[in-house]
CSV table of C-alpha atoms and ligand atoms in Angstrom, one decimal:
chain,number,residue,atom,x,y,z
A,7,UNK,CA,0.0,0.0,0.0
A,8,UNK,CA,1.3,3.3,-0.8
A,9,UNK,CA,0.4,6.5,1.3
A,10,UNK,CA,0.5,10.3,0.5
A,11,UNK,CA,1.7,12.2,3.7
A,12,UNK,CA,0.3,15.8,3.6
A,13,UNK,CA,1.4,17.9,7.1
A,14,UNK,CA,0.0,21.5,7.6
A,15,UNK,CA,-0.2,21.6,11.5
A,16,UNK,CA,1.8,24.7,12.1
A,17,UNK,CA,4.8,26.3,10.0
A,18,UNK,CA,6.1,23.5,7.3
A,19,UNK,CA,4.5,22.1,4.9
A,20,UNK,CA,5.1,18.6,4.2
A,21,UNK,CA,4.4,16.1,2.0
A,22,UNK,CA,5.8,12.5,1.3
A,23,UNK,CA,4.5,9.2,-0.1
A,24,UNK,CA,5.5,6.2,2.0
A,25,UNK,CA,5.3,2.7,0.5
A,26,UNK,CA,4.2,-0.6,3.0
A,27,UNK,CA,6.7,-2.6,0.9
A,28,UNK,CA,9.5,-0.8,0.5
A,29,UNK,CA,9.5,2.5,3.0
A,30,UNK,CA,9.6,6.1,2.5
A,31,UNK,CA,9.8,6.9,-1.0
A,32,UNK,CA,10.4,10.2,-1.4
A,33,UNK,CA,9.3,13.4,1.1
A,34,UNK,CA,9.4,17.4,0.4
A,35,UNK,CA,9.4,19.7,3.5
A,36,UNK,CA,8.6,23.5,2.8
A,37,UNK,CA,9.7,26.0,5.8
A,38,UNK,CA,8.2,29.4,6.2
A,39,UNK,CA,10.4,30.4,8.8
A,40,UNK,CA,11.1,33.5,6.4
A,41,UNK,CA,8.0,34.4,6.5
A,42,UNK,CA,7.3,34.5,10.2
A,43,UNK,CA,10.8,35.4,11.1
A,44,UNK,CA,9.7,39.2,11.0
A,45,UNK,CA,7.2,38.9,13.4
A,46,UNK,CA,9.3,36.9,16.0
A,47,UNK,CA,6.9,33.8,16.3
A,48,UNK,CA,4.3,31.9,13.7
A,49,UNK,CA,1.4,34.1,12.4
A,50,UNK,CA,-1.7,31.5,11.8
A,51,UNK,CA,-3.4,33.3,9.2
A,52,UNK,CA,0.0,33.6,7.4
A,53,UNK,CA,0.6,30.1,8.0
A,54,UNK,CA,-3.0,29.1,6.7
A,55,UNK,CA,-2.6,31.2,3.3
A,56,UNK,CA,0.8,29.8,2.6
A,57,UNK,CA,-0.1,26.1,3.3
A,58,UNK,CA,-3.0,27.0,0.3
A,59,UNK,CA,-0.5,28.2,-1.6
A,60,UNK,CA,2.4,25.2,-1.7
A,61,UNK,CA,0.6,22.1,-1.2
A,62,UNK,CA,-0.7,21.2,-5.3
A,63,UNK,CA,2.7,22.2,-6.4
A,64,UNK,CA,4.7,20.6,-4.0
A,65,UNK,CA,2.4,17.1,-4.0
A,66,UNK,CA,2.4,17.3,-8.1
A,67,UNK,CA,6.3,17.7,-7.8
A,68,UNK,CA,6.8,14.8,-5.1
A,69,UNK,CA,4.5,12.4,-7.3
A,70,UNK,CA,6.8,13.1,-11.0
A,71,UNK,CA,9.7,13.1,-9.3
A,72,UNK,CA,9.1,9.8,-7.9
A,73,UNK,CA,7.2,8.6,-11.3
A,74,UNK,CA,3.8,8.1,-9.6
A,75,UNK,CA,0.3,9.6,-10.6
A,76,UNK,CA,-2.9,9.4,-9.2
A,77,UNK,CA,-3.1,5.8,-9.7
A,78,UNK,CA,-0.3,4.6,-7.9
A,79,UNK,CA,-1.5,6.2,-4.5
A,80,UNK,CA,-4.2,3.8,-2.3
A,81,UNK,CA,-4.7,6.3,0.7
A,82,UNK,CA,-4.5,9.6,1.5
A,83,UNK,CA,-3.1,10.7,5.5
A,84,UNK,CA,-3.4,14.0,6.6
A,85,UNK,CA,-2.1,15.9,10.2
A,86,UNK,CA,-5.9,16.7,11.7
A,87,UNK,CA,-5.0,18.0,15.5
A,88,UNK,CA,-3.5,19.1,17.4
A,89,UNK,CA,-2.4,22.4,15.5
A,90,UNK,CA,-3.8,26.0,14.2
A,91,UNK,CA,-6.8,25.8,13.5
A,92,UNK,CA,-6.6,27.5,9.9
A,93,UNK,CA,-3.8,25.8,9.0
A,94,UNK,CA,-4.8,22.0,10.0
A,95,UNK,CA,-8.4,23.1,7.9
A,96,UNK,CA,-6.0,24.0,4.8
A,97,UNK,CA,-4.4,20.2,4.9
A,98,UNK,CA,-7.3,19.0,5.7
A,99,UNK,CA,-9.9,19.9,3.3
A,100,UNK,CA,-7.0,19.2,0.7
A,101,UNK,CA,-6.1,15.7,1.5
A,102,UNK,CA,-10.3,15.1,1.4
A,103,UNK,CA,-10.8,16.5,-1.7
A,104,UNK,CA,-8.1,15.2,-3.0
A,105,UNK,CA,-9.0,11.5,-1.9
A,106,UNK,CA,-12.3,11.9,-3.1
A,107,UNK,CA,-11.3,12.3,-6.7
A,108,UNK,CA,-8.6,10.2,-6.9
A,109,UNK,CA,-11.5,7.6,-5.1
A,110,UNK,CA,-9.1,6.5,-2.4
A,111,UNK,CA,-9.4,6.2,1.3
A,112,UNK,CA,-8.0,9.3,3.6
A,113,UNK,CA,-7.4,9.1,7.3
A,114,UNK,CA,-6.9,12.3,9.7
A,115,UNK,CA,-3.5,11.8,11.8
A,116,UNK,CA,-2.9,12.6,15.2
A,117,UNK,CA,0.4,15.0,15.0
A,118,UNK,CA,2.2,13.1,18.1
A,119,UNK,CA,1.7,10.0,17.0
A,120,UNK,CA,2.7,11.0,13.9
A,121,UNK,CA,6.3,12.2,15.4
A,122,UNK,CA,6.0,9.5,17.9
A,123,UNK,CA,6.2,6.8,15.1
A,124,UNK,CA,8.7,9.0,13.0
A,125,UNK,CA,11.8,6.0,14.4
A,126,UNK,CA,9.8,3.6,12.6
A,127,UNK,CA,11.0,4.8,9.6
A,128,UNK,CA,14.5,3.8,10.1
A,129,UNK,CA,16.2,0.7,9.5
A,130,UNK,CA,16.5,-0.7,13.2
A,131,UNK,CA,13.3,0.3,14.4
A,132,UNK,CA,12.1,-0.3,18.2
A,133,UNK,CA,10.3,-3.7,19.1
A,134,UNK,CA,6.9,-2.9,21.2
A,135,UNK,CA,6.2,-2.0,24.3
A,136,UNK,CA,8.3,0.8,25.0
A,137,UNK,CA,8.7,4.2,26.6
A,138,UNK,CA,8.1,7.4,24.4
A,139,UNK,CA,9.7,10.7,25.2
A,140,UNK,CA,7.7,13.6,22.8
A,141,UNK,CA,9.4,16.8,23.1
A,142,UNK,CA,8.2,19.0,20.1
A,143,UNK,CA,7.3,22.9,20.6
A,144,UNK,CA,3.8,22.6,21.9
A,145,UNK,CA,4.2,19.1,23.8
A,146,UNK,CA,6.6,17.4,26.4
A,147,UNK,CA,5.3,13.9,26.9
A,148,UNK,CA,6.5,10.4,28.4
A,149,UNK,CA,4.4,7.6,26.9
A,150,UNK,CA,4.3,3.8,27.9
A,151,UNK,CA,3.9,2.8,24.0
A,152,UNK,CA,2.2,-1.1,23.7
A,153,UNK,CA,1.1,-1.0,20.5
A,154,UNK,CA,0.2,1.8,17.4
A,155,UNK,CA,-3.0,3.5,19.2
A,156,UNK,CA,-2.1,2.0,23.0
A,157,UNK,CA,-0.9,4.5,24.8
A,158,UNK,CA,-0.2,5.2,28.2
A,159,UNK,CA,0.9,8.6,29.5
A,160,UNK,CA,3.7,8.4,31.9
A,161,UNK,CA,3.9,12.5,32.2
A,162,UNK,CA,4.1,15.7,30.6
A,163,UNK,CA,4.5,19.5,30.7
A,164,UNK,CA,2.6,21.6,33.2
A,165,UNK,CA,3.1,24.4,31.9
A,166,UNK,CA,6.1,25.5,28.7
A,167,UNK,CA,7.0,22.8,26.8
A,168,UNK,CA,10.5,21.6,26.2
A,169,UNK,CA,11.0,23.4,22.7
A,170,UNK,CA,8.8,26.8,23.8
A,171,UNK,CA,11.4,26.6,26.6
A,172,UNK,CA,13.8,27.1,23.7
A,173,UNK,CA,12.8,29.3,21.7
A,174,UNK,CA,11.7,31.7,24.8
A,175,UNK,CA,15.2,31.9,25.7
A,176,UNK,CA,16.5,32.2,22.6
A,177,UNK,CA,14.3,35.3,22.2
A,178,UNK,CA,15.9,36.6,25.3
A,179,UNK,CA,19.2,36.1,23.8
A,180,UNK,CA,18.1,37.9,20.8
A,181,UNK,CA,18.1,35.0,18.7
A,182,UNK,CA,15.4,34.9,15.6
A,183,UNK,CA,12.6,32.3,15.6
A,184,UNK,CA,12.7,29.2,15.7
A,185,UNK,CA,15.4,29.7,18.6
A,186,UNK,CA,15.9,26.3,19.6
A,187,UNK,CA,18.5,25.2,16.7
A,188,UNK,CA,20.2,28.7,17.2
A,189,UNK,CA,20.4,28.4,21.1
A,190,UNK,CA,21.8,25.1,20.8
A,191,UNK,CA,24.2,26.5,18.2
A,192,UNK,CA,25.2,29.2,20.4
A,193,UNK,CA,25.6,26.8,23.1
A,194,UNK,CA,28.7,24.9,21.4
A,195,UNK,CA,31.1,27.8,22.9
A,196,UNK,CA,29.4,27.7,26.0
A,197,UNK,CA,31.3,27.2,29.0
A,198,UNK,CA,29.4,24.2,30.8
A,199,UNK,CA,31.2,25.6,33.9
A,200,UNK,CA,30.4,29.1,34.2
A,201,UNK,CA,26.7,28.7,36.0
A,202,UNK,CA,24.8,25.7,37.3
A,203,UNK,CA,20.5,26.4,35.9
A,204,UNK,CA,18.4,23.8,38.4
A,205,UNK,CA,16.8,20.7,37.2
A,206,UNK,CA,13.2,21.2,37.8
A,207,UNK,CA,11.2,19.1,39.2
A,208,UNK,CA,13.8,16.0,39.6
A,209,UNK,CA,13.7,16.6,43.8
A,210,UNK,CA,10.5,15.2,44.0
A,211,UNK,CA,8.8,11.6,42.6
A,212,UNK,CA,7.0,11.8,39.5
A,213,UNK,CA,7.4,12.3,35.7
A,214,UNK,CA,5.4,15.8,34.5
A,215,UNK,CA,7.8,18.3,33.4
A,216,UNK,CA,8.2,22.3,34.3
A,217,UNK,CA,10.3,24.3,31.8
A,218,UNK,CA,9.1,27.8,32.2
A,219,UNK,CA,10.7,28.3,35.4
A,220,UNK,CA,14.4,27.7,33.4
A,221,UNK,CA,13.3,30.6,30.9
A,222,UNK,CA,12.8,32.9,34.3
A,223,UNK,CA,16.4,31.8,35.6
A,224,UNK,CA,17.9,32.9,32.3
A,225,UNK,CA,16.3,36.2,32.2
A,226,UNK,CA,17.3,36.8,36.1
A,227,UNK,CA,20.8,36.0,35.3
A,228,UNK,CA,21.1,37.7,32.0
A,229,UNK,CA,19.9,41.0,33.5
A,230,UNK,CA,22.6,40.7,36.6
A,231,UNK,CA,25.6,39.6,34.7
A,232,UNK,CA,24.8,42.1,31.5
A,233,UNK,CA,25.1,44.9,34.2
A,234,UNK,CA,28.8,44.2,35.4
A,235,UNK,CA,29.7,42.7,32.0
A,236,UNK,CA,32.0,44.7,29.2
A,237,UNK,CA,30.4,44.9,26.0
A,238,UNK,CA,33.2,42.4,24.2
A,239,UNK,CA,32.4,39.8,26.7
A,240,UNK,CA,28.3,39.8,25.9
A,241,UNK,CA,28.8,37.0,23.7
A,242,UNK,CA,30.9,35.1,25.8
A,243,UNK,CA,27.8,35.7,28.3
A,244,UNK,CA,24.9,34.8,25.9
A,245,UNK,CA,27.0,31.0,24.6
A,246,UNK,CA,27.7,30.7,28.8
A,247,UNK,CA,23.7,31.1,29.6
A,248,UNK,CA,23.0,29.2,26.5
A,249,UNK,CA,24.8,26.6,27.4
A,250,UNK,CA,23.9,26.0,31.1
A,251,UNK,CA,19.9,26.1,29.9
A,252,UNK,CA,20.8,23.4,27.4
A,253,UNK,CA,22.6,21.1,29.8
A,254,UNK,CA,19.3,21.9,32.3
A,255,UNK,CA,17.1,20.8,30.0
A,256,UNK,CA,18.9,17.9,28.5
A,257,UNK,CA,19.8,16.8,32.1
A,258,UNK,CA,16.2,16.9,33.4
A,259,UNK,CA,14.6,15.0,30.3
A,260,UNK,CA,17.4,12.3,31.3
A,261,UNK,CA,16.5,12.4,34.7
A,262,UNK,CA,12.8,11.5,33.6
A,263,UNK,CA,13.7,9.4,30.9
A,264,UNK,CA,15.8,6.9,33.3
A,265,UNK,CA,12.7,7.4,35.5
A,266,UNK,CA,10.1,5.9,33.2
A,267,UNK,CA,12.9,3.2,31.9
A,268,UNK,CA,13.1,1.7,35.4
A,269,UNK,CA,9.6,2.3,35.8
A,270,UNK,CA,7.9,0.7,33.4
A,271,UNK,CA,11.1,-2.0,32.7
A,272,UNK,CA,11.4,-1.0,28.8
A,273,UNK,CA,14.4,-1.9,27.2
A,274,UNK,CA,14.4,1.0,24.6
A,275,UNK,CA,13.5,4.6,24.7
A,276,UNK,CA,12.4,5.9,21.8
A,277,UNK,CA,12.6,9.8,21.5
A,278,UNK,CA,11.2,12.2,18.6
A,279,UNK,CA,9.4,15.7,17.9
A,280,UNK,CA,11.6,19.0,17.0
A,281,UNK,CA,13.9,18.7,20.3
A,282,UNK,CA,15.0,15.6,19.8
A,283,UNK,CA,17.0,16.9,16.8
A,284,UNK,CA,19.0,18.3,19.3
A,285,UNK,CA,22.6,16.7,19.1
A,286,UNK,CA,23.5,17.0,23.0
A,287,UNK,CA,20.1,15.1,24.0
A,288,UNK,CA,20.8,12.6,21.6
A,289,UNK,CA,24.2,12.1,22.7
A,290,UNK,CA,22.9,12.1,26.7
A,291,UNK,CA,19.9,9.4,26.0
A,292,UNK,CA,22.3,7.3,24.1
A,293,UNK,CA,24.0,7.1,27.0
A,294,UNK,CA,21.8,7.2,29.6
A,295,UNK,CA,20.1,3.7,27.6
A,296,UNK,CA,23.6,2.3,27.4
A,297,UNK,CA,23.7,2.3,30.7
A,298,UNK,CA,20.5,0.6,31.5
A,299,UNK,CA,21.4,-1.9,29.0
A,300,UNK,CA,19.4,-1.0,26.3
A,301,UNK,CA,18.3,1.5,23.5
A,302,UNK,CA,17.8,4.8,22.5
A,303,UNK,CA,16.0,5.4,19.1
A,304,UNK,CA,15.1,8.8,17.2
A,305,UNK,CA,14.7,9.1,13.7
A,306,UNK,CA,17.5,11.3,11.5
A,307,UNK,CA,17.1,14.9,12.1
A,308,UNK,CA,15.3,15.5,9.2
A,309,UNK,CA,12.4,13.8,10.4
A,310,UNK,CA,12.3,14.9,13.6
A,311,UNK,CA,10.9,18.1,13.1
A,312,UNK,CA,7.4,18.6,11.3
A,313,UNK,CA,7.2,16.7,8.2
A,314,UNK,CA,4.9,14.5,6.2
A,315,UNK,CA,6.7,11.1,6.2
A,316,UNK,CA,5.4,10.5,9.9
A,317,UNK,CA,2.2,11.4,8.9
A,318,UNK,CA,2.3,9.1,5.6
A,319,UNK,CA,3.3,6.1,8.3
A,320,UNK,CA,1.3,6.7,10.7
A,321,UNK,CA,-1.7,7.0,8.0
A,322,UNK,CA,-0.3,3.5,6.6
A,323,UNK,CA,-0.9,2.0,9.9
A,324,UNK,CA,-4.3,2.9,10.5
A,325,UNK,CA,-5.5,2.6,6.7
A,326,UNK,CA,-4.2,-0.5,6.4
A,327,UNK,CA,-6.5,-2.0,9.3
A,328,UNK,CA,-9.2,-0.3,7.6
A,329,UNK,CA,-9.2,3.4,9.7
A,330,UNK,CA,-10.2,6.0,7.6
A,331,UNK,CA,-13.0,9.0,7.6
A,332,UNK,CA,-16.3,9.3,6.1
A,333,UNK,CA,-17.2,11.8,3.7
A,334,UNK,CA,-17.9,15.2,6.5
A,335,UNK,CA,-14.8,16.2,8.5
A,336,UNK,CA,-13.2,17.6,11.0
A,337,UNK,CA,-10.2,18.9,12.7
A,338,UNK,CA,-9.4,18.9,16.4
A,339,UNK,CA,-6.9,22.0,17.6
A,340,UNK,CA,-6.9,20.6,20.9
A,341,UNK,CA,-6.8,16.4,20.9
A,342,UNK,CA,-5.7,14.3,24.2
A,343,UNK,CA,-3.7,11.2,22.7
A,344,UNK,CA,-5.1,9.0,24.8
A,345,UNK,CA,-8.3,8.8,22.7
A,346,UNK,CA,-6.3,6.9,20.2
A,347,UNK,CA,-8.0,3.4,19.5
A,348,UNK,CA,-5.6,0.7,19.9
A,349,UNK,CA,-4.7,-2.1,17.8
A,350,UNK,CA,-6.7,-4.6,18.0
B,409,LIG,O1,8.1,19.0,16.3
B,409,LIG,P1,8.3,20.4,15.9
B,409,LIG,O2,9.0,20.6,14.5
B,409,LIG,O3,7.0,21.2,15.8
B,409,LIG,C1,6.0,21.0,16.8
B,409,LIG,O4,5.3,20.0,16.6
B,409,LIG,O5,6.0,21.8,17.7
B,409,LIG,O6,9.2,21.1,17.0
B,409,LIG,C2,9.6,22.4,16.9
B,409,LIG,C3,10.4,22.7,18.1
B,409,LIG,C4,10.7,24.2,18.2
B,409,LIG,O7,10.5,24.6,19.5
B,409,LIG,C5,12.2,24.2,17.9
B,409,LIG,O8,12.9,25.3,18.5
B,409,LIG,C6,12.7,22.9,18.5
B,409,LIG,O9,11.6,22.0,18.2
B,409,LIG,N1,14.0,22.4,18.0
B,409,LIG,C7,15.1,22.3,18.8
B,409,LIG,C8,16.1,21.9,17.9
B,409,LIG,N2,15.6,21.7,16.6
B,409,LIG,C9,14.3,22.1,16.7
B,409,LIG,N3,15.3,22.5,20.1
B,409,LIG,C10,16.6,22.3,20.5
B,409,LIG,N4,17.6,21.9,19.8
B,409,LIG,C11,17.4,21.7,18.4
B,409,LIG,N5,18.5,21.3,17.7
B,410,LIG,ZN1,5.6,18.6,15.5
């Protein structure tokens, strides 16, 4: 069976056709950071209008380049919550219009499951059950994971999540938006020394997170170290503030993660959404799973941030038991995982 992928949830556009029998195909990811970048953060309705604008051409130029046409597609998967509203409407009523002509099945996606099945599209992939850690911009989640669609949740984000956490301090360093890959940049030079950010939340049992508290801590010690700093050594100051956030948050999603391991006995840990591009958790969970004895998965970075090659999976594995929507639809901004039916 071979699935088109179509992503709108927020500010990429992706598309990518994923094939049962031999895996990912081909898949086309559209930024519009540029676009946004002016106005410091994501504009929805500017988000919605360009969504309209690139999804035909970038689906038509997906399906040549990989030699397919309408016929060679048997379902249609779309991202439909959580997200903006306008923009999740924009991939939505596209994917269903589109399946209706081409007379082919189309299924609305839950966007963390989508990221959360994202590993699956390696080569080693993770054997069920196992422990999920979901740290994308709007959601920091630890899953027990039995099956596609059984899911337990182990903890999450009480207030910021892990990648708003980011790109909020970024901002204060007067890094552009998205600030996470910039701050982690900036962080290379950082001296891990220099000050110690807490660990919130790792003094007490439990697995929810709190990252707003680490943005405040930042701002506090920007404001008295800029005051007795000289202006050549402000940079030094930003990579040394950038750095010690990093290694907080890193260090407290490690903290969690062994938690849930030991927990719930799992043998791997498998990690994905936007964060988990980031090269210092990756390096720290890899770790942290070696030594438990087991294994950390994450898919390349590529497809750890927004695209349309989760959603084309995770479409694949609920069309092929015979998921898929009627002819009216919907979109839910706000969707709890946990309403997710499970495998049978
Ligand atoms: O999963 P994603 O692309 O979109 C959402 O579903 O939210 O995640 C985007 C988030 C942003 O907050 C971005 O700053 C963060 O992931 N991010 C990173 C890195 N790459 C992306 N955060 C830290 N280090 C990175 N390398
Ligand atoms: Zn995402």
């Amino acid at each position: 069976m071979r699935v088109l992928g179509i992503e709108t949830s927020c500010d990429e556009t992706g598309v990518a056709v994923y094939d049962s029998a031999s895996g990912l195909l081909g898949h086309v990811v559209y930024s519009q950071i540029p676009l946004h970048a002016d106005f410091g953060g994501v504009v929805p309705e500017l988000a919605s209008r360009d969504h309209v604008r690139k999804l035909a051409p970038m689906i038509r130029e997906l399906l040549q380049g990989l030699d397919l046409t309408a016929d060679g597609i048997d379902g249609i998967a779309y991202t439909a919550g959580p997200g903006l509203a306008g923009a999740l409407l924009v991939g939505a009523a596209f994917a269903r219009s589109l399946a209706w002509a081409w007379k082919v099945p189309a299924v609305g996606i839950h966007h963390m499951e989508g990221h959360l099945l994202a590993p699956m599209l390696e080569n080693e992939v993770p054997q069920f059950p196992f422990v999920a850690l979901l740290v994308s911009g709007g959601h920091t989640q630890l899953v027990a994971v039995g099956a596609v669609g059984d899911y337990e949740l182990l903890g999450e984000s009480l207030d910021d999540a892990a990648g708003e956490a980011f790109d909020k301090t970024a901002k204060l360093l007067g890094l552009g938006y998205p600030g996470g890959p910039a701050l982690a940049a900036l962080a290379q030079s950082g001296d891990p020394g220099r000050f110690l950010f807490p660990r919130p939340m790792t003094d007490r049992p439990g697995l929810d997170f709190s990252f707003s508290g680490l943005k405040t801590f930042a701002l506090t010690t920007l404001r008295q170290e800029s005051s007795r700093t000289p202006p050549d050594q402000i940079g030094r100051l930003h990579a040394d503030i950038a750095r010690a956030f990093e290694d907080a948050v890193v260090e407290t999603l490690a903290i969690k993660c062994r938690r849930a391991v030991e927990q719930t006995g799992s043998r791997a840990l498998v990690m994905a959404g936007g964060v988990s591009a980031n090269r210092r958790l990756r390096t720290r969970v890899d770790q942290l799973m070696a030594d438990l004895g087991g294994r950390a998965y994450y898919p390349r970075a590529e497809l750890c941030t927004d695209n349309g090659a989760m959603i084309a999976y995770a479409g694949w594995q609920r069309l092929r038991t015979g998921q898929h929507e009627e002819l009216a639809f919907g979109i839910r901004p706000r969707w709890p995982m946990l309403e997710l039916a499970a495998h049978a």
